[in-house]
PDB file of C-alpha atoms in Angstrom:
ATOM      1  CA  MET A   1       2.698  21.318  -7.832  1.00 83.00           C
ATOM      2  CA  THR A   2       1.324  17.914  -6.822  1.00 93.00           C
ATOM      3  CA  PHE A   3       3.430  14.908  -7.751  1.00 98.00           C
ATOM      4  CA  SER A   4       3.934  11.288  -6.832  1.00 98.00           C
ATOM      5  CA  LEU A   5       6.893   8.924  -6.798  1.00 99.00           C
ATOM      6  CA  ALA A   6       6.926   5.540  -8.485  1.00 98.00           C
ATOM      7  CA  THR A   7       9.225   2.813  -9.749  1.00 98.00           C
ATOM      8  CA  ILE A   8       8.975   1.544 -13.306  1.00 97.00           C
ATOM      9  CA  ARG A   9      11.090  -0.655 -15.521  1.00 95.00           C
ATOM     10  CA  VAL A  10      13.070   1.310 -18.106  1.00 93.00           C
ATOM     11  CA  ASP A  11      15.211  -0.731 -20.503  1.00 90.00           C
ATOM     12  CA  GLY A  12      14.840  -3.640 -18.113  1.00 91.00           C
ATOM     13  CA  THR A  13      16.058  -1.701 -15.070  1.00 94.00           C
ATOM     14  CA  PRO A  14      13.960  -0.617 -12.060  1.00 96.00           C
ATOM     15  CA  THR A  15      13.950   3.178 -12.255  1.00 97.00           C
ATOM     16  CA  PRO A  16      12.605   5.687  -9.700  1.00 98.00           C
ATOM     17  CA  VAL A  17      10.461   8.350 -11.342  1.00 98.00           C
ATOM     18  CA  LEU A  18       8.496  11.461 -10.472  1.00 98.00           C
ATOM     19  CA  SER A  19       4.964  11.454 -11.869  1.00 97.00           C
ATOM     20  CA  MET A  20       3.263  14.757 -12.666  1.00 96.00           C
ATOM     21  CA  ASP A  21       0.518  15.786 -15.085  1.00 94.00           C
ATOM     22  CA  GLY A  22       0.386  12.298 -16.546  1.00 93.00           C
ATOM     23  CA  LYS A  23       4.094  12.226 -17.391  1.00 95.00           C
ATOM     24  CA  LEU A  24       6.953  10.349 -15.763  1.00 96.00           C
ATOM     25  CA  TYR A  25      10.435  11.793 -15.270  1.00 97.00           C
ATOM     26  CA  ARG A  26      13.558   9.999 -14.132  1.00 97.00           C
ATOM     27  CA  ILE A  27      14.591  11.273 -10.726  1.00 98.00           C
ATOM     28  CA  THR A  28      18.201  10.946 -11.878  1.00 97.00           C
ATOM     29  CA  ASP A  29      17.413  13.628 -14.481  1.00 96.00           C
ATOM     30  CA  LEU A  30      15.418  15.939 -12.191  1.00 96.00           C
ATOM     31  CA  ALA A  31      17.155  15.705  -8.837  1.00 96.00           C
ATOM     32  CA  PRO A  32      20.026  13.197  -8.817  1.00 97.00           C
ATOM     33  CA  GLU A  33      21.222  14.424  -5.427  1.00 97.00           C
ATOM     34  CA  VAL A  34      18.303  12.734  -3.636  1.00 98.00           C
ATOM     35  CA  LEU A  35      19.611   9.347  -4.809  1.00 97.00           C
ATOM     36  CA  ALA A  36      23.296  10.121  -4.249  1.00 95.00           C
ATOM     37  CA  PRO A  37      23.617   8.427  -0.825  1.00 93.00           C
ATOM     38  CA  ASN A  38      22.773   5.056  -2.419  1.00 95.00           C
ATOM     39  CA  PRO A  39      21.689   5.174  -6.085  1.00 93.00           C
ATOM     40  CA  ALA A  40      20.958   1.447  -6.171  1.00 94.00           C
ATOM     41  CA  GLY A  41      18.434   1.842  -3.362  1.00 96.00           C
ATOM     42  CA  GLY A  42      15.894   3.631  -5.543  1.00 97.00           C
ATOM     43  CA  LEU A  43      13.010   5.192  -3.662  1.00 98.00           C
ATOM     44  CA  MET A  44      14.150   3.530  -0.437  1.00 98.00           C
ATOM     45  CA  THR A  45      17.105   5.932  -0.579  1.00 98.00           C
ATOM     46  CA  VAL A  46      14.756   8.875  -1.089  1.00 98.00           C
ATOM     47  CA  PHE A  47      12.639   7.971   1.932  1.00 98.00           C
ATOM     48  CA  ALA A  48      15.701   7.252   4.054  1.00 98.00           C
ATOM     49  CA  HIS A  49      16.516  10.970   3.706  1.00 97.00           C
ATOM     50  CA  TRP A  50      12.979  12.265   3.255  1.00 98.00           C
ATOM     51  CA  ASN A  51      13.332  15.479   5.244  1.00 97.00           C
ATOM     52  CA  THR A  52      16.030  16.709   2.869  1.00 97.00           C
ATOM     53  CA  ALA A  53      14.833  14.918  -0.279  1.00 98.00           C
ATOM     54  CA  GLU A  54      11.247  16.189  -0.264  1.00 98.00           C
ATOM     55  CA  PRO A  55      12.024  19.914  -0.674  1.00 98.00           C
ATOM     56  CA  VAL A  56      14.476  19.116  -3.470  1.00 98.00           C
ATOM     57  CA  LEU A  57      11.833  17.093  -5.311  1.00 98.00           C
ATOM     58  CA  GLN A  58       9.202  19.760  -4.714  1.00 98.00           C
ATOM     59  CA  ARG A  59      11.485  22.432  -6.124  1.00 97.00           C
ATOM     60  CA  ALA A  60      12.198  20.285  -9.182  1.00 97.00           C
ATOM     61  CA  ALA A  61       8.472  19.727  -9.750  1.00 97.00           C
ATOM     62  CA  ASP A  62       7.763  23.451  -9.436  1.00 96.00           C
ATOM     63  CA  ASP A  63      10.638  24.375 -11.746  1.00 96.00           C
ATOM     64  CA  LEU A  64       9.443  21.850 -14.293  1.00 94.00           C
ATOM     65  CA  THR A  65       5.950  23.351 -14.179  1.00 93.00           C
ATOM     66  CA  ASP A  66       7.256  26.913 -14.476  1.00 94.00           C
ATOM     67  CA  GLY A  67       9.573  26.079 -17.362  1.00 91.00           C
ATOM     68  CA  VAL A  68      12.690  26.868 -15.346  1.00 92.00           C
ATOM     69  CA  LEU A  69      13.752  23.230 -15.667  1.00 90.00           C
ATOM     70  CA  THR A  70      13.466  21.252 -18.888  1.00 91.00           C
ATOM     71  CA  CYS A  71      13.514  17.486 -18.868  1.00 92.00           C
ATOM     72  CA  ALA A  72      12.279  14.848 -21.279  1.00 93.00           C
ATOM     73  CA  PRO A  73       9.763  12.393 -19.829  1.00 94.00           C
ATOM     74  CA  VAL A  74      10.252   8.675 -20.238  1.00 93.00           C
ATOM     75  CA  ASN A  75       8.098   6.877 -22.774  1.00 87.00           C
ATOM     76  CA  ALA A  76       4.702   5.976 -21.363  1.00 80.00           C
ATOM     77  CA  PRO A  77       5.139   2.575 -19.706  1.00 82.00           C
ATOM     78  CA  GLY A  78       2.767  -0.315 -20.194  1.00 87.00           C
ATOM     79  CA  LEU A  79       1.125  -1.852 -17.147  1.00 83.00           C
ATOM     80  CA  GLU A  80       3.733  -4.602 -17.254  1.00 86.00           C
ATOM     81  CA  ASP A  81       6.475  -2.012 -16.645  1.00 94.00           C
ATOM     82  CA  TRP A  82       5.135  -0.735 -13.319  1.00 96.00           C
ATOM     83  CA  LEU A  83       6.796  -2.128 -10.202  1.00 97.00           C
ATOM     84  CA  THR A  84       5.940  -1.880  -6.553  1.00 98.00           C
ATOM     85  CA  PRO A  85       7.166   1.615  -5.560  1.00 98.00           C
ATOM     86  CA  LEU A  86       9.524   0.513  -2.782  1.00 98.00           C
ATOM     87  CA  GLN A  87      12.055  -2.275  -3.341  1.00 96.00           C
ATOM     88  CA  TYR A  88      11.939  -3.204  -0.550  1.00 97.00           C
ATOM     89  CA  PRO A  89      10.787  -1.789   2.777  1.00 98.00           C
ATOM     90  CA  GLY A  90      11.985  -3.330   6.000  1.00 98.00           C
ATOM     91  CA  LYS A  91       8.443  -3.896   7.246  1.00 99.00           C
ATOM     92  CA  VAL A  92       4.926  -4.089   5.861  1.00 99.00           C
ATOM     93  CA  ILE A  93       2.567  -3.686   8.803  1.00 99.00           C
ATOM     94  CA  CYS A  94      -1.133  -4.387   8.297  1.00 98.00           C
ATOM     95  CA  THR A  95      -4.001  -3.232  10.482  1.00 98.00           C
ATOM     96  CA  GLY A  96      -7.000  -5.457  11.055  1.00 93.00           C
ATOM     97  CA  ALA A  97     -10.564  -4.378  11.869  1.00 91.00           C
ATOM     98  CA  ASN A  98     -10.208  -0.590  11.597  1.00 95.00           C
ATOM     99  CA  TYR A  99     -13.492   0.533  10.002  1.00 93.00           C
ATOM    100  CA  TYR A 100     -16.714   0.611  11.975  1.00 89.00           C
ATOM    101  CA  ASP A 101     -18.798  -0.883   9.160  1.00 86.00           C
ATOM    102  CA  HIS A 102     -16.296  -3.694   8.541  1.00 82.00           C
ATOM    103  CA  VAL A 103     -16.250  -4.609  12.233  1.00 83.00           C
ATOM    104  CA  THR A 104     -20.037  -4.577  12.620  1.00 81.00           C
ATOM    105  CA  GLN A 105     -21.209  -5.833   9.209  1.00 75.00           C
ATOM    106  CA  ASP A 106     -18.402  -8.152   8.122  1.00 60.00           C
ATOM    107  CA  GLY A 107     -17.188  -9.160  11.572  1.00 59.00           C
ATOM    108  CA  GLY A 108     -20.508  -9.277  13.400  1.00 60.00           C
ATOM    109  CA  HIS A 109     -19.228  -7.303  16.390  1.00 65.00           C
ATOM    110  CA  VAL A 110     -22.401  -5.382  17.185  1.00 68.00           C
ATOM    111  CA  GLY A 111     -22.063  -2.931  20.067  1.00 73.00           C
ATOM    112  CA  PHE A 112     -18.335  -2.514  19.504  1.00 76.00           C
ATOM    113  CA  THR A 113     -16.744   0.521  21.198  1.00 80.00           C
ATOM    114  CA  LYS A 114     -13.333   1.984  20.470  1.00 85.00           C
ATOM    115  CA  GLU A 115     -12.654   2.712  24.128  1.00 85.00           C
ATOM    116  CA  ASP A 116     -12.835  -0.959  25.118  1.00 86.00           C
ATOM    117  CA  ASN A 117     -10.520  -2.225  22.378  1.00 89.00           C
ATOM    118  CA  ILE A 118      -7.067  -1.787  20.864  1.00 93.00           C
ATOM    119  CA  PRO A 119      -6.047  -2.184  17.197  1.00 94.00           C
ATOM    120  CA  VAL A 120      -4.636  -5.459  15.922  1.00 94.00           C
ATOM    121  CA  PHE A 121      -1.607  -5.647  13.621  1.00 97.00           C
ATOM    122  CA  PHE A 122       0.264  -8.277  11.641  1.00 97.00           C
ATOM    123  CA  LEU A 123       3.259  -8.332   9.297  1.00 98.00           C
ATOM    124  CA  LYS A 124       3.694  -9.333   5.671  1.00 98.00           C
ATOM    125  CA  PRO A 125       7.167 -10.224   4.315  1.00 98.00           C
ATOM    126  CA  PRO A 126       7.928  -7.436   1.809  1.00 98.00           C
ATOM    127  CA  THR A 127      10.018  -9.266  -0.790  1.00 98.00           C
ATOM    128  CA  THR A 128       7.493 -12.051  -1.409  1.00 98.00           C
ATOM    129  CA  THR A 129       4.132 -10.338  -0.851  1.00 98.00           C
ATOM    130  CA  LEU A 130       4.524  -6.938  -2.542  1.00 98.00           C
ATOM    131  CA  VAL A 131       3.536  -6.641  -6.199  1.00 98.00           C
ATOM    132  CA  GLY A 132       3.043  -3.511  -8.266  1.00 98.00           C
ATOM    133  CA  GLN A 133       0.526  -1.949 -10.598  1.00 97.00           C
ATOM    134  CA  GLY A 134      -0.699  -4.167 -13.431  1.00 96.00           C
ATOM    135  CA  LYS A 135       0.937  -7.283 -12.074  1.00 95.00           C
ATOM    136  CA  SER A 136      -0.455 -10.803 -11.850  1.00 96.00           C
ATOM    137  CA  VAL A 137      -1.339 -12.216  -8.451  1.00 97.00           C
ATOM    138  CA  ARG A 138      -1.033 -15.982  -8.124  1.00 97.00           C
ATOM    139  CA  TYR A 139      -4.144 -17.596  -6.697  1.00 96.00           C
ATOM    140  CA  PRO A 140      -3.190 -19.376  -3.446  1.00 93.00           C
ATOM    141  CA  VAL A 141      -3.774 -23.036  -4.304  1.00 88.00           C
ATOM    142  CA  GLN A 142      -4.553 -23.918  -0.687  1.00 85.00           C
ATOM    143  CA  SER A 143      -7.606 -21.647  -0.617  1.00 92.00           C
ATOM    144  CA  SER A 144     -11.141 -21.708  -2.001  1.00 94.00           C
ATOM    145  CA  LYS A 145     -12.149 -18.463  -0.275  1.00 95.00           C
ATOM    146  CA  PHE A 146      -9.749 -15.877  -1.697  1.00 96.00           C
ATOM    147  CA  ASP A 147     -10.785 -12.404  -0.553  1.00 97.00           C
ATOM    148  CA  TYR A 148      -9.898  -8.773  -1.251  1.00 98.00           C
ATOM    149  CA  GLU A 149      -9.430  -5.773   1.046  1.00 98.00           C
ATOM    150  CA  LEU A 150      -8.796  -2.250  -0.268  1.00 98.00           C
ATOM    151  CA  GLU A 151      -6.739  -0.144   2.141  1.00 99.00           C
ATOM    152  CA  LEU A 152      -5.095   3.243   2.463  1.00 99.00           C
ATOM    153  CA  ALA A 153      -1.374   2.741   3.057  1.00 99.00           C
ATOM    154  CA  PHE A 154       1.227   5.180   4.298  1.00 99.00           C
ATOM    155  CA  VAL A 155       5.022   5.262   4.186  1.00 99.00           C
ATOM    156  CA  ILE A 156       7.225   6.231   7.110  1.00 99.00           C
ATOM    157  CA  GLY A 157       9.734   9.034   6.501  1.00 98.00           C
ATOM    158  CA  LYS A 158      11.858   8.992   9.638  1.00 98.00           C
ATOM    159  CA  ARG A 159      12.883   6.630  12.400  1.00 98.00           C
ATOM    160  CA  GLY A 160      10.865   6.634  15.595  1.00 98.00           C
ATOM    161  CA  ARG A 161       9.946   4.632  18.676  1.00 98.00           C
ATOM    162  CA  ARG A 162       7.219   5.321  21.234  1.00 99.00           C
ATOM    163  CA  ILE A 163       5.931   8.183  19.126  1.00 99.00           C
ATOM    164  CA  PRO A 164       3.293  10.406  20.788  1.00 98.00           C
ATOM    165  CA  VAL A 165       0.009  10.744  18.905  1.00 98.00           C
ATOM    166  CA  GLU A 166       0.397  14.503  18.635  1.00 98.00           C
ATOM    167  CA  GLN A 167       3.781  14.105  16.877  1.00 99.00           C
ATOM    168  CA  ALA A 168       2.903  11.108  14.709  1.00 99.00           C
ATOM    169  CA  ARG A 169       2.075  12.964  11.497  1.00 98.00           C
ATOM    170  CA  ASP A 170       5.653  14.221  11.351  1.00 98.00           C
ATOM    171  CA  TYR A 171       6.678  10.625  10.633  1.00 99.00           C
ATOM    172  CA  VAL A 172       4.450  10.121   7.571  1.00 99.00           C
ATOM    173  CA  ALA A 173       6.237  10.705   4.263  1.00 99.00           C
ATOM    174  CA  GLY A 174       3.479   9.757   1.855  1.00 99.00           C
ATOM    175  CA  TYR A 175       0.431   7.685   0.972  1.00 99.00           C
ATOM    176  CA  THR A 176      -0.379   4.964  -1.525  1.00 99.00           C
ATOM    177  CA  ILE A 177      -2.934   2.235  -2.230  1.00 99.00           C
ATOM    178  CA  GLY A 178      -2.697  -1.271  -0.822  1.00 99.00           C
ATOM    179  CA  LEU A 179      -4.651  -4.492  -1.229  1.00 99.00           C
ATOM    180  CA  ASP A 180      -4.573  -6.934   1.668  1.00 98.00           C
ATOM    181  CA  LEU A 181      -5.476 -10.213  -0.025  1.00 98.00           C
ATOM    182  CA  SER A 182      -6.693 -12.959   2.281  1.00 96.00           C
ATOM    183  CA  ALA A 183      -7.277 -16.708   2.218  1.00 94.00           C
ATOM    184  CA  ARG A 184     -10.271 -16.758   4.560  1.00 92.00           C
ATOM    185  CA  ASP A 185     -10.508 -20.541   4.857  1.00 90.00           C
ATOM    186  CA  TRP A 186      -6.913 -20.642   6.075  1.00 84.00           C
ATOM    187  CA  GLN A 187      -7.350 -17.598   8.261  1.00 83.00           C
ATOM    188  CA  ARG A 188     -10.008 -19.565  10.163  1.00 77.00           C
ATOM    189  CA  HIS A 189      -8.868 -23.137   9.627  1.00 75.00           C
ATOM    190  CA  PRO A 190     -10.693 -25.795  11.695  1.00 76.00           C
ATOM    191  CA  LYS A 191      -7.482 -27.776  12.240  1.00 76.00           C
ATOM    192  CA  HIS A 192      -5.603 -24.800  13.632  1.00 73.00           C
ATOM    193  CA  LEU A 193      -5.152 -25.176  17.377  1.00 74.00           C
ATOM    194  CA  VAL A 194      -6.520 -21.714  18.177  1.00 73.00           C
ATOM    195  CA  LYS A 195      -8.845 -21.618  15.116  1.00 71.00           C
ATOM    196  CA  PHE A 196      -7.280 -18.397  13.803  1.00 78.00           C
ATOM    197  CA  ASP A 197      -4.198 -18.215  11.602  1.00 82.00           C
ATOM    198  CA  LEU A 198      -2.982 -14.878  10.229  1.00 86.00           C
ATOM    199  CA  PHE A 199       0.109 -16.545   8.758  1.00 89.00           C
ATOM    200  CA  GLY A 200      -1.820 -18.956   6.569  1.00 85.00           C
ATOM    201  CA  GLY A 201      -4.539 -16.445   5.809  1.00 89.00           C
ATOM    202  CA  LYS A 202      -2.532 -13.316   5.105  1.00 94.00           C
ATOM    203  CA  VAL A 203       1.141 -13.746   4.221  1.00 94.00           C
ATOM    204  CA  PHE A 204       1.151 -15.951   1.127  1.00 95.00           C
ATOM    205  CA  ASP A 205       3.048 -14.849  -1.989  1.00 96.00           C
ATOM    206  CA  ASP A 206       1.671 -11.822  -3.898  1.00 98.00           C
ATOM    207  CA  SER A 207      -0.782 -11.026  -1.089  1.00 98.00           C
ATOM    208  CA  CYS A 208       0.001  -7.297  -0.923  1.00 99.00           C
ATOM    209  CA  PRO A 209      -0.337  -5.329  -4.170  1.00 99.00           C
ATOM    210  CA  LEU A 210       0.910  -1.769  -3.580  1.00 99.00           C
ATOM    211  CA  GLY A 211       0.985   1.345  -5.752  1.00 98.00           C
ATOM    212  CA  PRO A 212       0.881   2.754  -8.310  1.00 98.00           C
ATOM    213  CA  GLY A 213       2.919   5.549  -6.710  1.00 98.00           C
ATOM    214  CA  ILE A 214       3.464   7.356  -3.421  1.00 99.00           C
ATOM    215  CA  VAL A 215       1.942  10.809  -2.990  1.00 99.00           C
ATOM    216  CA  PRO A 216       3.771  13.045  -0.482  1.00 99.00           C
ATOM    217  CA  ALA A 217       1.842  13.594   2.741  1.00 99.00           C
ATOM    218  CA  ARG A 218       1.620  17.353   2.232  1.00 98.00           C
ATOM    219  CA  PHE A 219      -0.868  16.743  -0.603  1.00 98.00           C
ATOM    220  CA  VAL A 220      -3.124  14.280   1.234  1.00 98.00           C
ATOM    221  CA  ASP A 221      -5.836  14.674   3.887  1.00 98.00           C
ATOM    222  CA  ASP A 222      -6.020  11.129   5.214  1.00 98.00           C
ATOM    223  CA  THR A 223      -9.121  11.918   7.295  1.00 98.00           C
ATOM    224  CA  ASN A 224     -11.393  12.332   4.267  1.00 98.00           C
ATOM    225  CA  LEU A 225     -10.500  10.053   1.369  1.00 99.00           C
ATOM    226  CA  GLN A 226     -13.023   8.027  -0.600  1.00 99.00           C
ATOM    227  CA  LEU A 227     -12.108   4.386  -1.268  1.00 99.00           C
ATOM    228  CA  ARG A 228     -13.682   2.345  -4.064  1.00 99.00           C
ATOM    229  CA  PHE A 229     -12.958  -1.273  -4.894  1.00 99.00           C
ATOM    230  CA  ARG A 230     -14.215  -2.959  -8.055  1.00 99.00           C
ATOM    231  CA  LEU A 231     -14.166  -6.656  -8.824  1.00 99.00           C
ATOM    232  CA  ASN A 232     -14.374  -7.183 -12.585  1.00 98.00           C
ATOM    233  CA  GLY A 233     -15.772  -3.662 -12.882  1.00 98.00           C
ATOM    234  CA  GLU A 234     -18.481  -4.130 -10.227  1.00 98.00           C
ATOM    235  CA  LEU A 235     -18.329  -1.821  -7.204  1.00 98.00           C
ATOM    236  CA  ARG A 236     -17.848  -3.903  -4.037  1.00 97.00           C
ATOM    237  CA  GLN A 237     -16.434  -1.413  -1.531  1.00 97.00           C
ATOM    238  CA  ASN A 238     -17.285   2.287  -1.290  1.00 98.00           C
ATOM    239  CA  ALA A 239     -16.295   4.047   1.916  1.00 97.00           C
ATOM    240  CA  ASN A 240     -14.407   6.980   3.423  1.00 98.00           C
ATOM    241  CA  THR A 241     -11.406   7.118   5.726  1.00 98.00           C
ATOM    242  CA  LYS A 242     -13.418   9.310   8.098  1.00 97.00           C
ATOM    243  CA  ASP A 243     -15.037   6.022   9.186  1.00 96.00           C
ATOM    244  CA  MET A 244     -11.750   4.629  10.507  1.00 97.00           C
ATOM    245  CA  ILE A 245     -11.825   3.554  14.147  1.00 96.00           C
ATOM    246  CA  TRP A 246      -8.198   4.459  14.828  1.00 97.00           C
ATOM    247  CA  SER A 247      -6.641   7.372  12.935  1.00 98.00           C
ATOM    248  CA  VAL A 248      -3.249   7.313  11.237  1.00 99.00           C
ATOM    249  CA  PRO A 249      -1.574   9.099  14.196  1.00 99.00           C
ATOM    250  CA  GLU A 250      -3.191   6.660  16.643  1.00 98.00           C
ATOM    251  CA  LEU A 251      -1.962   3.693  14.612  1.00 99.00           C
ATOM    252  CA  ILE A 252       1.568   5.085  14.528  1.00 99.00           C
ATOM    253  CA  ALA A 253       1.562   5.659  18.270  1.00 99.00           C
ATOM    254  CA  ARG A 254       0.345   2.131  18.977  1.00 98.00           C
ATOM    255  CA  ILE A 255       2.678   0.389  16.514  1.00 99.00           C
ATOM    256  CA  SER A 256       5.717   2.298  17.764  1.00 99.00           C
ATOM    257  CA  GLU A 257       5.042   1.094  21.299  1.00 98.00           C
ATOM    258  CA  HIS A 258       6.077  -2.356  20.062  1.00 97.00           C
ATOM    259  CA  VAL A 259       8.532  -1.843  17.191  1.00 98.00           C
ATOM    260  CA  THR A 260      10.781   0.918  15.915  1.00 99.00           C
ATOM    261  CA  LEU A 261       9.396   2.468  12.753  1.00 99.00           C
ATOM    262  CA  GLU A 262      12.020   3.093  10.078  1.00 99.00           C
ATOM    263  CA  PRO A 263      12.079   5.092   6.831  1.00 99.00           C
ATOM    264  CA  GLY A 264      10.352   3.219   4.052  1.00 99.00           C
ATOM    265  CA  ASP A 265       8.219   1.072   6.342  1.00 99.00           C
ATOM    266  CA  VAL A 266       4.704   0.657   4.952  1.00 99.00           C
ATOM    267  CA  VAL A 267       1.550   0.560   7.071  1.00 99.00           C
ATOM    268  CA  LEU A 268      -1.829  -0.550   5.719  1.00 99.00           C
ATOM    269  CA  THR A 269      -4.687   0.987   7.688  1.00 99.00           C
ATOM    270  CA  GLY A 270      -7.518  -1.548   7.419  1.00 97.00           C
ATOM    271  CA  THR A 271     -10.451  -2.080   5.073  1.00 97.00           C
ATOM    272  CA  PRO A 272     -14.104  -1.007   5.062  1.00 96.00           C
ATOM    273  CA  ALA A 273     -17.162  -3.253   4.647  1.00 93.00           C
ATOM    274  CA  GLY A 274     -17.971  -5.103   1.445  1.00 94.00           C
ATOM    275  CA  VAL A 275     -15.385  -7.876   1.415  1.00 95.00           C
ATOM    276  CA  GLY A 276     -16.153 -11.438   0.371  1.00 94.00           C
ATOM    277  CA  LEU A 277     -16.189 -12.555   3.994  1.00 90.00           C
ATOM    278  CA  SER A 278     -19.641 -10.996   4.340  1.00 88.00           C
ATOM    279  CA  THR A 279     -20.957 -11.155   0.761  1.00 91.00           C
ATOM    280  CA  GLY A 280     -19.779 -14.675  -0.072  1.00 93.00           C
ATOM    281  CA  ILE A 281     -18.321 -13.378  -3.344  1.00 95.00           C
ATOM    282  CA  TRP A 282     -14.766 -14.696  -3.620  1.00 97.00           C
ATOM    283  CA  THR A 283     -12.117 -13.914  -6.207  1.00 97.00           C
ATOM    284  CA  LYS A 284     -11.148 -16.503  -8.803  1.00 97.00           C
ATOM    285  CA  VAL A 285      -8.566 -17.004 -11.517  1.00 97.00           C
ATOM    286  CA  GLY A 286      -9.049 -14.419 -14.262  1.00 98.00           C
ATOM    287  CA  ASP A 287     -10.631 -11.795 -12.013  1.00 98.00           C
ATOM    288  CA  ARG A 288      -9.587  -8.157 -12.286  1.00 98.00           C
ATOM    289  CA  LEU A 289      -9.126  -6.222  -9.045  1.00 99.00           C
ATOM    290  CA  ASP A 290      -9.212  -2.425  -9.080  1.00 99.00           C
ATOM    291  CA  GLY A 291      -8.696  -0.335  -5.955  1.00 99.00           C
ATOM    292  CA  GLU A 292      -9.124   3.433  -6.184  1.00 99.00           C
ATOM    293  CA  ILE A 293      -8.516   6.120  -3.543  1.00 99.00           C
ATOM    294  CA  ASP A 294      -9.133   9.821  -4.082  1.00 98.00           C
ATOM    295  CA  GLY A 295      -5.926  11.632  -5.001  1.00 98.00           C
ATOM    296  CA  LEU A 296      -3.836   8.456  -5.060  1.00 98.00           C
ATOM    297  CA  GLY A 297      -4.934   6.924  -8.338  1.00 98.00           C
ATOM    298  CA  SER A 298      -5.973   3.370  -9.094  1.00 98.00           C
ATOM    299  CA  LEU A 299      -4.220   0.064  -8.385  1.00 98.00           C
ATOM    300  CA  GLN A 300      -5.081  -2.771 -10.771  1.00 98.00           C
ATOM    301  CA  VAL A 301      -4.029  -6.418 -10.661  1.00 98.00           C
ATOM    302  CA  GLU A 302      -5.263  -9.681 -12.164  1.00 98.00           C
ATOM    303  CA  ILE A 303      -5.594 -13.100 -10.546  1.00 98.00           C
ATOM    304  CA  ILE A 304      -3.795 -15.930 -12.350  1.00 97.00           C
ATOM    305  CA  ASP A 305      -3.354 -19.634 -11.764  1.00 94.00           C
ATOM    306  CA  ASP A 306      -0.406 -20.624  -9.586  1.00 88.00           C
ATOM    307  CA  HIS A 307       1.312 -23.050 -11.918  1.00 72.00           C
ATOM    308  CA  PRO A 308       3.203 -25.949 -10.290  1.00 60.00           C
ATOM    309  CA  GLU A 309       6.275 -25.210 -12.404  1.00 56.00           C
ATOM    310  CA  SER A 310       6.751 -21.978 -10.435  1.00 54.00           C
ATOM    311  CA  ASP A 311       7.420 -23.929  -7.231  1.00 52.00           C
ATOM    312  CA  GLY A 312      10.894 -23.447  -5.846  1.00 42.00           C
ATOM    313  CA  THR A 313      11.538 -20.204  -7.735  1.00 38.00           C
TER     314      THR A 313
END
């Protein structure tokens, strides 16, 4: 039975849950042993021991479906009760320029060939950039060109370094939806010495919505997933992961040449064409962002004003 893993707030406490058939079940009720090594770690504990935790969770989901196991679901949470699934991964690694149409249409790189290039990556600090389903994203006050990027994200399930492409899928625990929000005018600031600044343009607070849940890799074909992004209900991005330049295994192999991948690490895989960089349509305070990926659900956030009184908190 297909399921996903999420974190919601229950009675004010972040609680890891298993989502199935539209209902949410506390993992402590279904399979407490998967949290036993470190109950306070939530889903980070589950992914730290993914090879042993996954079959236990799968068995619990199957038993629940077959009526062998009975368990009361938690009350349906409001959007305000959803949290980012992982609190918090050691690394959030983002991939730039990984869809052919984004590179040619949005980036203007006509005649681009995969063979003559390598993927580009950058990091986002997890504790200050990750936000969950239904949350508010503070508009970066330093920007007037605030952009969206819908991306497939995956979660690492075991530690690895210098991972061969042919073994890379063994390291993927699950998939979720990510938004790589960007301040384009700071990404390409005229006063920056080298005219390109991924720190200013990519790593501001709330710049990486993630969720709603994580679907185990066994249920997902990452080579053929449709992505749809809507801004205030209007379709702005509509593409398929088959148009990626570098595949998930190729990204893992390249990343692990430079850094050790650890359980719970999150990798965003790049965005297709249709972003504001090419259309000139930027997000503003009050906008609703909705990213949808086949089989993974829908991730929704709203842009709010960044009030001065929040400084220093």
